[in-house]
Short mmCIF file of C-alpha atoms and ligand atoms in Angstrom, two decimals:
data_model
loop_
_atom_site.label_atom_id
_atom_site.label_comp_id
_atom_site.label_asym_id
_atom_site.label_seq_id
_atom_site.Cartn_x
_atom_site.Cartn_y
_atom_site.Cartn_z
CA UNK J 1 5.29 6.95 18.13
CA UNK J 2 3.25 4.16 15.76
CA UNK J 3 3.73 1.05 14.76
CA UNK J 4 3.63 0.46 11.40
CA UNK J 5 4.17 -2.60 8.70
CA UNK J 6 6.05 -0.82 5.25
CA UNK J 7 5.32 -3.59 2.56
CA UNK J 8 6.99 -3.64 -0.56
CA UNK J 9 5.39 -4.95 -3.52
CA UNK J 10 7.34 -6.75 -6.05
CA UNK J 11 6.35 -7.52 -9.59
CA UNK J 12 3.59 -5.31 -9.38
CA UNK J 13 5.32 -2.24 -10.22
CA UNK J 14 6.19 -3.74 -13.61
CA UNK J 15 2.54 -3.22 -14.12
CA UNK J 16 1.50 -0.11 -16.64
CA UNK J 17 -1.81 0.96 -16.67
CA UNK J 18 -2.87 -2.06 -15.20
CA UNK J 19 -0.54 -1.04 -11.58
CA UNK J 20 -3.54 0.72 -9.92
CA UNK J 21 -6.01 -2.36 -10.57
CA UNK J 22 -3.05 -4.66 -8.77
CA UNK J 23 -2.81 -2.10 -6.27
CA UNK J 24 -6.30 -2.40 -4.91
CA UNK J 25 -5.79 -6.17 -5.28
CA UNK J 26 -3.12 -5.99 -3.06
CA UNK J 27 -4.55 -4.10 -0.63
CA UNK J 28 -8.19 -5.47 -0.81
CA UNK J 29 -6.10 -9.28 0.01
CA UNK J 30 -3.65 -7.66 2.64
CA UNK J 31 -7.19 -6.67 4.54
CA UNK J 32 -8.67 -9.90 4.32
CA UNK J 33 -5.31 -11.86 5.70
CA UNK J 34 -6.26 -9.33 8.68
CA UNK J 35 -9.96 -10.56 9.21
CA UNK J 36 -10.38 -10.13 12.86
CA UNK J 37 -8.16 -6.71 13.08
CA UNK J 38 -9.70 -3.73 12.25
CA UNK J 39 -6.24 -2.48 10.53
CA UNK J 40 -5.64 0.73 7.83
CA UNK J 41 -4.31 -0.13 4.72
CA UNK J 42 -2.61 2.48 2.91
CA UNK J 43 -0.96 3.10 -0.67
CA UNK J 44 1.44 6.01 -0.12
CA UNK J 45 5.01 6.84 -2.07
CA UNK J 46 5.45 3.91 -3.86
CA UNK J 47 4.78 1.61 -0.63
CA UNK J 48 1.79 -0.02 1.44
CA UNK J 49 1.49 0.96 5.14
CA UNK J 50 -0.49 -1.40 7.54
CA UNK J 51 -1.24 0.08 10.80
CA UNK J 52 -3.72 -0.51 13.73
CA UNK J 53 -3.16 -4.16 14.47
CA UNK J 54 -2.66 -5.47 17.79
CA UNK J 55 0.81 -7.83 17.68
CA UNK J 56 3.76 -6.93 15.54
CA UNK J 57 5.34 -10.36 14.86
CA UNK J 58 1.60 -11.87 14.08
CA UNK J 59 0.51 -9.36 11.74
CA UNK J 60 4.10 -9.83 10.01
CA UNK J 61 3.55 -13.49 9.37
CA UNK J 62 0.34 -13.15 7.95
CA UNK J 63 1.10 -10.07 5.41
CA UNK J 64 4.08 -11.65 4.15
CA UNK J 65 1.90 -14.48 2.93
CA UNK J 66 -0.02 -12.54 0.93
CA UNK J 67 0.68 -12.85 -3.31
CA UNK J 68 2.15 -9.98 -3.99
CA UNK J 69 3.81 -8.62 -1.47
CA UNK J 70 7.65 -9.21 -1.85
CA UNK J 71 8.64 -8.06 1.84
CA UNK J 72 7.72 -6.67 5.21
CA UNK J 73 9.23 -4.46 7.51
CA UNK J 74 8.63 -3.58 11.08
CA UNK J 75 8.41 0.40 11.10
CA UNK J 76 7.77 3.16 13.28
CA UNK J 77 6.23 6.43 12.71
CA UNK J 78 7.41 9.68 14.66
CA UNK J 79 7.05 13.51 15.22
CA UNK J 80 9.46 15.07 12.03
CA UNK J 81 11.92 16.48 14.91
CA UNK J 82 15.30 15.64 14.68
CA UNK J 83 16.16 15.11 18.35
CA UNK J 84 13.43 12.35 18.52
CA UNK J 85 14.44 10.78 15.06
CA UNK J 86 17.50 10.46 16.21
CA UNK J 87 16.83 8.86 20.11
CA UNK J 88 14.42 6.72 17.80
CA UNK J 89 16.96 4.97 15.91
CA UNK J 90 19.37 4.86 18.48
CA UNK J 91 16.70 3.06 20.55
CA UNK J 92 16.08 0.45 17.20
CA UNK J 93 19.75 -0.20 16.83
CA UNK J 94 20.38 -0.60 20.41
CA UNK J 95 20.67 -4.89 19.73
CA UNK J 96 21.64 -5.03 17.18
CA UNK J 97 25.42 -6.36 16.13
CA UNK J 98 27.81 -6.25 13.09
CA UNK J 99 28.39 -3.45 10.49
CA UNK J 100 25.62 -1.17 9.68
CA UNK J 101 24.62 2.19 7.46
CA UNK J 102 21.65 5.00 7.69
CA UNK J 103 19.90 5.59 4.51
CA UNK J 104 17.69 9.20 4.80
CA UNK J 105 15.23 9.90 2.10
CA UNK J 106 13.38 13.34 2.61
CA UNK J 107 10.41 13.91 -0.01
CA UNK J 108 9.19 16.91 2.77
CA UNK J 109 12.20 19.42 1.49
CA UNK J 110 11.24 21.56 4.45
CA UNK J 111 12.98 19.40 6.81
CA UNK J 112 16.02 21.46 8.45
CA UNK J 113 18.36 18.49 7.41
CA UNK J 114 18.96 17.12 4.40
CA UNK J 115 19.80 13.44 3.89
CA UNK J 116 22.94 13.48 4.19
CA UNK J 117 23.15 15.40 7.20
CA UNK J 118 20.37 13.53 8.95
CA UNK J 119 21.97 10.19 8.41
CA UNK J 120 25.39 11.64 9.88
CA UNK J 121 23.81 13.42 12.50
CA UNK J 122 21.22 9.78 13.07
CA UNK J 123 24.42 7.45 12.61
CA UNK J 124 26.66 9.10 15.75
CA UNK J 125 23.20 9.02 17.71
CA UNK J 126 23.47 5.10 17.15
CA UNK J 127 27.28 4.83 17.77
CA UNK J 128 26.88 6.37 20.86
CA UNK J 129 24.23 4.45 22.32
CA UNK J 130 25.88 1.17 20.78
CA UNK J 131 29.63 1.37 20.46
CA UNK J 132 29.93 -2.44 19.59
CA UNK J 133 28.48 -1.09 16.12
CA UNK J 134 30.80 -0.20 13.03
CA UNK J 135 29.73 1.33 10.20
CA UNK J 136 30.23 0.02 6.61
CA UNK J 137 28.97 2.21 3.84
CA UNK J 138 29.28 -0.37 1.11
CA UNK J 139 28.26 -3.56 2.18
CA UNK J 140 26.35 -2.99 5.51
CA UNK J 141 25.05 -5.84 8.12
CA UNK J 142 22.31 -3.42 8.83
CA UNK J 143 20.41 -0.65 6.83
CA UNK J 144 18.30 1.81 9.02
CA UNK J 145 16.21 3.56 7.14
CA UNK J 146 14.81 7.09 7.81
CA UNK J 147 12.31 8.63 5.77
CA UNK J 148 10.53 11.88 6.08
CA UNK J 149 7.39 12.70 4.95
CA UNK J 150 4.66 14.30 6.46
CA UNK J 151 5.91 11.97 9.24
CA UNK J 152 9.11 10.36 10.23
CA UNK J 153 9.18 6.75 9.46
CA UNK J 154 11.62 4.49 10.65
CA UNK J 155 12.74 0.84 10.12
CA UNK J 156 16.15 -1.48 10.26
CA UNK J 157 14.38 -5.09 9.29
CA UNK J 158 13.27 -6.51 6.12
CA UNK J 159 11.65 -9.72 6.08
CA UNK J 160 11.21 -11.41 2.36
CA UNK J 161 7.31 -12.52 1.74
CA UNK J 162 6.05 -15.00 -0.64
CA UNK J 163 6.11 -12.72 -3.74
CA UNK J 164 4.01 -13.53 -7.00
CA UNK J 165 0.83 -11.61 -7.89
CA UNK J 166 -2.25 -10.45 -5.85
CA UNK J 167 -4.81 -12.98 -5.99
CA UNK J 168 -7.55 -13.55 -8.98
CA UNK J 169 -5.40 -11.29 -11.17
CA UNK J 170 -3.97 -13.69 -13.64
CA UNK J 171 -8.07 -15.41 -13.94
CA UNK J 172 -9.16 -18.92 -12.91
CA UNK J 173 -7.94 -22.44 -13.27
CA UNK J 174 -9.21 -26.12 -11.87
CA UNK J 175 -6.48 -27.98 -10.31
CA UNK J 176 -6.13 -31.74 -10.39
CA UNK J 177 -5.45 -32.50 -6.71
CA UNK J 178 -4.87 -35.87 -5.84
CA UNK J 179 -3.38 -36.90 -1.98
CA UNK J 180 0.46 -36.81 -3.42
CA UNK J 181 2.88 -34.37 -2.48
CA UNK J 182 2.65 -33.03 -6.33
CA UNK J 183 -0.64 -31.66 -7.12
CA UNK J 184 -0.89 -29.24 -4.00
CA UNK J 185 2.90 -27.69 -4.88
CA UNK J 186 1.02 -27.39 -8.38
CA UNK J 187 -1.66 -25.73 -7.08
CA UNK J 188 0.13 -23.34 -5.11
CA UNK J 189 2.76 -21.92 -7.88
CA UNK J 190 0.32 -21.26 -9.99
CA UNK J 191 -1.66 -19.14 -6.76
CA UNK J 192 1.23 -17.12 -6.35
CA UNK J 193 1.21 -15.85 -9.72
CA UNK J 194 -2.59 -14.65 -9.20
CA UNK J 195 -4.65 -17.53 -10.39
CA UNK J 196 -8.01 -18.39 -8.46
CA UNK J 197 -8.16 -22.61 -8.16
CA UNK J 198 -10.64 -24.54 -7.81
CA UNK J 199 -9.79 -28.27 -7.52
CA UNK J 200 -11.21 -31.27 -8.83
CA UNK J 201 -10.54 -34.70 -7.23
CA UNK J 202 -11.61 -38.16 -8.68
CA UNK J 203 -12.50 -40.96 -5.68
CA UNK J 204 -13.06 -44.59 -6.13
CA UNK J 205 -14.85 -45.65 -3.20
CA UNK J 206 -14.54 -48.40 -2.00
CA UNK J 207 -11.40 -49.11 -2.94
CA UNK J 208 -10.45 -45.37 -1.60
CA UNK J 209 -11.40 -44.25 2.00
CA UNK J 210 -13.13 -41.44 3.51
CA UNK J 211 -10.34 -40.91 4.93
CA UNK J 212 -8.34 -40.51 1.85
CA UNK J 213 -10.93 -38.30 0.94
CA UNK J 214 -10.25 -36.01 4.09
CA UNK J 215 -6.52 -35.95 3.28
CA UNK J 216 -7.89 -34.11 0.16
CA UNK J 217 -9.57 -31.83 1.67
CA UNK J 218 -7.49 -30.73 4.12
CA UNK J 219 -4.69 -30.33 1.29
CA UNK J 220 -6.91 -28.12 -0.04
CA UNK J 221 -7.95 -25.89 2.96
CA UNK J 222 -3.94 -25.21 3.47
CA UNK J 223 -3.62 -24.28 -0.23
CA UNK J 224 -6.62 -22.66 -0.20
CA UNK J 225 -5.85 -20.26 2.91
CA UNK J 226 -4.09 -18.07 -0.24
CA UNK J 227 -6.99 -17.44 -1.43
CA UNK J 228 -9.60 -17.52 1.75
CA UNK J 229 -11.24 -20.68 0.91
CA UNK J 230 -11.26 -23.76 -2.03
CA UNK J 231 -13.89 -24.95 -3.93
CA UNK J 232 -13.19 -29.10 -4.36
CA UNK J 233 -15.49 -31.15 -6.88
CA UNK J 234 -15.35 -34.17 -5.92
CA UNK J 235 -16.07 -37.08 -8.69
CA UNK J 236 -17.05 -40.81 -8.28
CA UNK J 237 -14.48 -42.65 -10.58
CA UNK J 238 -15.16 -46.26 -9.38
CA UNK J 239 -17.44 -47.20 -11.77
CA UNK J 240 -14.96 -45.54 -15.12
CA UNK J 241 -12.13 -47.75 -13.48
CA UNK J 242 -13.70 -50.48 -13.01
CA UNK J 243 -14.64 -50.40 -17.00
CA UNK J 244 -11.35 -49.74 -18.19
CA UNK J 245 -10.23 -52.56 -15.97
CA UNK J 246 -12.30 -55.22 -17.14
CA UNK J 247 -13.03 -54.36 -20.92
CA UNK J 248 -9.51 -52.53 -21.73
CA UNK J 249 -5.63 -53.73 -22.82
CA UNK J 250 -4.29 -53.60 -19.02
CA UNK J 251 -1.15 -52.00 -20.37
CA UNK J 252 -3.13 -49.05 -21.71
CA UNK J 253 -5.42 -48.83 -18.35
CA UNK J 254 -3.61 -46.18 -16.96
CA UNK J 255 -3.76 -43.53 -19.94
CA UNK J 256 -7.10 -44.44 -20.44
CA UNK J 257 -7.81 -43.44 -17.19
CA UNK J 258 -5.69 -40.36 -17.22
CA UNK J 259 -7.84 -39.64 -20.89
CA UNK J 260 -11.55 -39.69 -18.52
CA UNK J 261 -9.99 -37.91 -15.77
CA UNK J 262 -9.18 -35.16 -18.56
CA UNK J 263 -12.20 -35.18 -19.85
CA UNK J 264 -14.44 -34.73 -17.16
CA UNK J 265 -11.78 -31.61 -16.05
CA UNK J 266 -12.53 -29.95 -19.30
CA UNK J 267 -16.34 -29.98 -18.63
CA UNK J 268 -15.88 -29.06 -14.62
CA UNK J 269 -12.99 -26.37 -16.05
CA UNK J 270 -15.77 -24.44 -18.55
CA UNK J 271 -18.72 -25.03 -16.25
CA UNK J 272 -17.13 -22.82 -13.68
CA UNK J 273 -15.16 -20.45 -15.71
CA UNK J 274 -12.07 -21.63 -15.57
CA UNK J 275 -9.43 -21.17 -18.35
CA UNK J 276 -6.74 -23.29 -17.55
CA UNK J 277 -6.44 -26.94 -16.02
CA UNK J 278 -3.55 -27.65 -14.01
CA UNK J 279 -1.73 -30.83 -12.93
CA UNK J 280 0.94 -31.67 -10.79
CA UNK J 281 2.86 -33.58 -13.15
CA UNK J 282 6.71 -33.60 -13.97
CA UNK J 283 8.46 -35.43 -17.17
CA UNK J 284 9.27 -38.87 -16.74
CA UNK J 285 8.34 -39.20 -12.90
CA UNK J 286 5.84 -42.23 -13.65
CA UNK J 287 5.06 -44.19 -16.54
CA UNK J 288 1.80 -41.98 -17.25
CA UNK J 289 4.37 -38.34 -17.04
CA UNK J 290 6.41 -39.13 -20.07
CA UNK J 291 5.72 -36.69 -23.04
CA UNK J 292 4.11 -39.52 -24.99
CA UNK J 293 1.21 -40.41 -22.13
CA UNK J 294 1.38 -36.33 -21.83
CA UNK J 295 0.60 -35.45 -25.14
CA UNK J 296 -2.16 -38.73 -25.68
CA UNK J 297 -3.69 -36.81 -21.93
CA UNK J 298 -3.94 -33.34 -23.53
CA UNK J 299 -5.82 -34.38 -26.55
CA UNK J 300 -8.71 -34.54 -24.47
CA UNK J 301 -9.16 -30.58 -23.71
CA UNK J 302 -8.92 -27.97 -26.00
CA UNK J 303 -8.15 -25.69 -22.70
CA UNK J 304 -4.48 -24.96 -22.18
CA UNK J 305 -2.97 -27.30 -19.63
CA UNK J 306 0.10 -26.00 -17.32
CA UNK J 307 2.04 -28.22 -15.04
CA UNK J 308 4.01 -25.78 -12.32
CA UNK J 309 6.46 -28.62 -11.74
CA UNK J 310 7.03 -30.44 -15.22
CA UNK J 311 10.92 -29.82 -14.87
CA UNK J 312 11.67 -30.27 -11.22
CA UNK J 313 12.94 -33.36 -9.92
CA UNK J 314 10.91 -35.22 -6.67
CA UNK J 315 13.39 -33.51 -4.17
CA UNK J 316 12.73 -29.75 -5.52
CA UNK J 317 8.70 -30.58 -4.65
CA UNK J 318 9.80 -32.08 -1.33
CA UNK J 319 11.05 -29.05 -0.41
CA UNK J 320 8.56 -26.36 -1.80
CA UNK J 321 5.96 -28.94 -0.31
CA UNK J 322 7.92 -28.48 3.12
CA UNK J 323 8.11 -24.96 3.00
CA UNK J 324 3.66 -24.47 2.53
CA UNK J 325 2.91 -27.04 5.13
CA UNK J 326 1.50 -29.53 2.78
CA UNK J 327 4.25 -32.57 3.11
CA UNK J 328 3.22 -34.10 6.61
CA UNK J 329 -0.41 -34.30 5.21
CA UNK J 330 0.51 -35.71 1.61
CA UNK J 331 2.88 -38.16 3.09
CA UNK J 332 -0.28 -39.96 5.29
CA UNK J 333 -0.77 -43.31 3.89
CA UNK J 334 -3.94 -43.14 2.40
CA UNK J 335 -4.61 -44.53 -1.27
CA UNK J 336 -4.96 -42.61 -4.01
CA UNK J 337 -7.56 -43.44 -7.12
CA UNK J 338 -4.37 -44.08 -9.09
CA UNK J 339 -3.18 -46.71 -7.04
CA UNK J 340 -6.10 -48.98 -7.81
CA UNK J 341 -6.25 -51.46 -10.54
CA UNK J 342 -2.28 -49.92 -11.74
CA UNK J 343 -1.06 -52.13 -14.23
CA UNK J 344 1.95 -54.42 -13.63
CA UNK J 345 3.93 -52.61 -17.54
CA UNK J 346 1.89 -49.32 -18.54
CA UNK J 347 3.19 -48.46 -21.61
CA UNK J 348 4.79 -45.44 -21.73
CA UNK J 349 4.86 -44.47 -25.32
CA UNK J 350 1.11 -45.03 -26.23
CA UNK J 351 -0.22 -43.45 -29.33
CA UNK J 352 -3.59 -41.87 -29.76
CA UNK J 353 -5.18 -43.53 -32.24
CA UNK J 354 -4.66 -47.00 -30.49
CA UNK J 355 -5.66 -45.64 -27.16
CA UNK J 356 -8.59 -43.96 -29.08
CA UNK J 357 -9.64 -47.53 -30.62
CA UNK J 358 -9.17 -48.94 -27.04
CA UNK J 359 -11.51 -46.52 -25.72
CA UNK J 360 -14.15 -47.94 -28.22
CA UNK J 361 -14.97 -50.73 -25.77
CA UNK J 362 -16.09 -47.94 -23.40
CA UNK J 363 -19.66 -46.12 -23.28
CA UNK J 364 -17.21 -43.16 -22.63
CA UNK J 365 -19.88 -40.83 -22.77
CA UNK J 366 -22.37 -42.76 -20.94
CA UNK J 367 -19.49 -43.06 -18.58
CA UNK J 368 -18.80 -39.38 -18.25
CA UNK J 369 -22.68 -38.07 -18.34
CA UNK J 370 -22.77 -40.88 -14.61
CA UNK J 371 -19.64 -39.07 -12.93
CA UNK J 372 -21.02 -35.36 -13.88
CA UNK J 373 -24.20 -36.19 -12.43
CA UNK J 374 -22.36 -37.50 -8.72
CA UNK J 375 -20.17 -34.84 -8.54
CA UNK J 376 -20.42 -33.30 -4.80
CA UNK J 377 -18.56 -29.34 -5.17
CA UNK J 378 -17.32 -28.73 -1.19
CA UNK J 379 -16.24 -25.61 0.11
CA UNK J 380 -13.25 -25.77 2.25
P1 ATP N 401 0.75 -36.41 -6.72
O1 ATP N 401 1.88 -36.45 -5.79
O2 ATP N 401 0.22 -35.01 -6.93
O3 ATP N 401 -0.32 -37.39 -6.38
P2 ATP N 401 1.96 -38.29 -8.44
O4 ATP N 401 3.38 -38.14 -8.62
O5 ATP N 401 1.45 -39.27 -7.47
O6 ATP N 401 1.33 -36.85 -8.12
P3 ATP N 401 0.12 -39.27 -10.44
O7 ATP N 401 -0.60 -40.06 -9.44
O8 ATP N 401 0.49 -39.89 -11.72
O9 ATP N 401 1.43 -38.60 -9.89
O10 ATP N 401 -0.73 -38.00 -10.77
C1 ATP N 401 -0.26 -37.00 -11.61
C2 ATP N 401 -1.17 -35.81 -11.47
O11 ATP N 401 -2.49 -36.16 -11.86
C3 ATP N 401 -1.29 -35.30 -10.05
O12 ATP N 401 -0.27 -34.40 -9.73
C4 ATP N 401 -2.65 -34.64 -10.09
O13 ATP N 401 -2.59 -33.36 -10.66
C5 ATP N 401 -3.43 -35.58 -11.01
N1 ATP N 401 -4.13 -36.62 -10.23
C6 ATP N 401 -3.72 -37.87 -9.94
N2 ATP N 401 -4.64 -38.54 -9.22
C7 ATP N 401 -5.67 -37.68 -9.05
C8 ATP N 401 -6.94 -37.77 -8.39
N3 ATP N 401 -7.31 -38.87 -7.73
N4 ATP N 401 -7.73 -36.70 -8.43
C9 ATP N 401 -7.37 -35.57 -9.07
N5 ATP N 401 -6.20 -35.44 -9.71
C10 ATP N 401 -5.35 -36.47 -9.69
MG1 MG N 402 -0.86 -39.22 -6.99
#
């Protein structure tokens, strides 16, 4: 008998002529969530099959984070002889409670059996060894499933994985990432469905810390685990603030600000290939989210600019940022760029053309050519 992990793949079979391209995706990322293990990866029947890896419930963990992959199961691979089959499940239902059904699927019709006979014969087999079973055909507690190919496979678990689209798929975007709980949810729905991210984050030191800075970059090494490492720009913003805050109508400040920080993304963005910017932004959450500030922001890039979470309230972030790990590290009290200088009223339905006159005070380009020239580009 073998261990083996069956992994189902989700949206990837919608895929036409593109499905073997995502296939090797898949299976390329599946081996590199396995770095240390010197596993198998195989594509066989509609299915991947992991195999060779030391610990069972590890290995699980770690392939059901992988884009792509919509769930794992725990399976094991036997001789194609009935009596074994049989002892096999038996053995794998043996603690397990409730209501349960076999499902046989034989694509080797030289098997003695067919499925319907296996999963009779395979289902009294279980019964026996575990009388506190019942069987319900419809709406079953547990499905074990027995498959024979040119080997017996068997398994009775499914676990669901993170789902979306193998990684670098859907092309390249730079993500906004500030220390909020926001930007890294941002960052990481737009992962799952395939994109590569780099991030971009503006500091203001003094006024921000180092270790504000860390919080940063540790945001982005748990994000970036998806895809086996972040690039982070980092860009000094003190001296743009400061500008804005002495030569600019304090109740414009912030969307001025939001206007440089857009700007200087759209030059990072097509230096390094990316097609998309992304922010962590939803409507309404802060004076600078309504559509007004939005739409004054977006004038600045001529890239398309997706926001993941632009129609979920705070608590629907809380909980996606629970469920990646990145809400104990977003909630440390460290201050963020935005949090300097805020005005007292932002407006919140500015319109261009007086923000653009506003901006007339400002050597924005002067400005702009300064930050590009400090930015430090960290691999996490
Ligand atoms: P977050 O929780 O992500 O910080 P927020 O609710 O605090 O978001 P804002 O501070 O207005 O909202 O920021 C909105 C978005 O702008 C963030 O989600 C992020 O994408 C981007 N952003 C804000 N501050 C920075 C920064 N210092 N560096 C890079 N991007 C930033
Ligand atoms: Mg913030």
């Amino acid at each position: 008998m073998r261990e083996l992990i069956m992994v189902r793949f989700g949206e990837v079979h919608l895929k036409g002529l593109n499905r073997p391209y995502f296939l090797r995706m898949l299976v390329e990322d599946i081996k590199k969530a396995l770095p240390e293990e010197d596993v198998r990866v195989r594509l066989a029947d509609g299915r991947i099959y992991v195999s060779g890896f030391a610990d069972m419930e590890k290995t699980l963990d770690r392939v059901s984070k992988v884009f792509g992959v919509y769930s794992v199961s725990p399976a094991y691979e036997t001789e194609k002889d009935t009596e074994t089959i049989c002892a096999l499940a038996a053995e794998m239902m043996k603690d397990v409670s409730g209501s349960f059904k076999v499902l046989c699927r034989r694509s080797d019709k030289t098997f003695p059996l067919n499925s319907q006979e296996l999963a009779a014969l395979a289902g009294g087999r279980i019964l026996e060894a575990n009388p506190s079973l019942r069987v319900d055909v419809h709406k079953p507690e547990t499905e074990m499933w027995i498959e024979i190919r040119e080997k017996a496979c068997l398994c009775n678990r499914e676990i669901m994985a993170v789902g979306g689209l193998p990684m670098g798929t859907a092309g390249k975007a730079l993500l906004l990432l500030s220390g909020g709980i926001d930007s890294p949810v941002a960052g990481y729905q737009i992962m799952r469905r395939g994109v590569n991210c780099q991030a971009i984050h503006f500091a203001s030191p003094p006024y921000t810390s180092m270790r504000a800075r860390e919080k940063v970059l540790e945001l982005a090494k748990i994000i970036g685990k998806y895809e086996y490492g972040m690039k982070v720009h980092v860009v000094p913003f003190t001296k743009i603030q400061m500008e804005i805050h002495e030569k600019c109508l304090e109740e414009l400040g912030t969307v001025i600000m939001r206007r440089f920080m857009m700007r200087i993304s759209d030059r990072v963005a097509k230096a390094h290939g990316c097609q998309a910017i992304i922010t962590g932004e939803s409507i309404g959450q802060v004076a600078s989210q309504t559509m007004e500030a939005l739409g004054c922001t977006d004038l600045m890039t001529d890239l398309p600019v997706f926001r993941p979470l632009i129609g979920l309230d705070k608590l629907d972030i809380i909980h996606i940022a629970e469920k990646i790990d990145t809400y104990e590290t977003s909630i440390l009290p460290y201050e963020d760029c935005c949090t300097v200088f805020t005005p007292r009223h932002p407006m919140t339905k500015p319109k261009p053309d007086k923000v653009a006159k506003e901006e007339e005070k400002l050597d924005v380009e002067g400005l702009i050519e300064e930050a590009m020239q400090g930015i430090e580009s960290i691999l996490v």
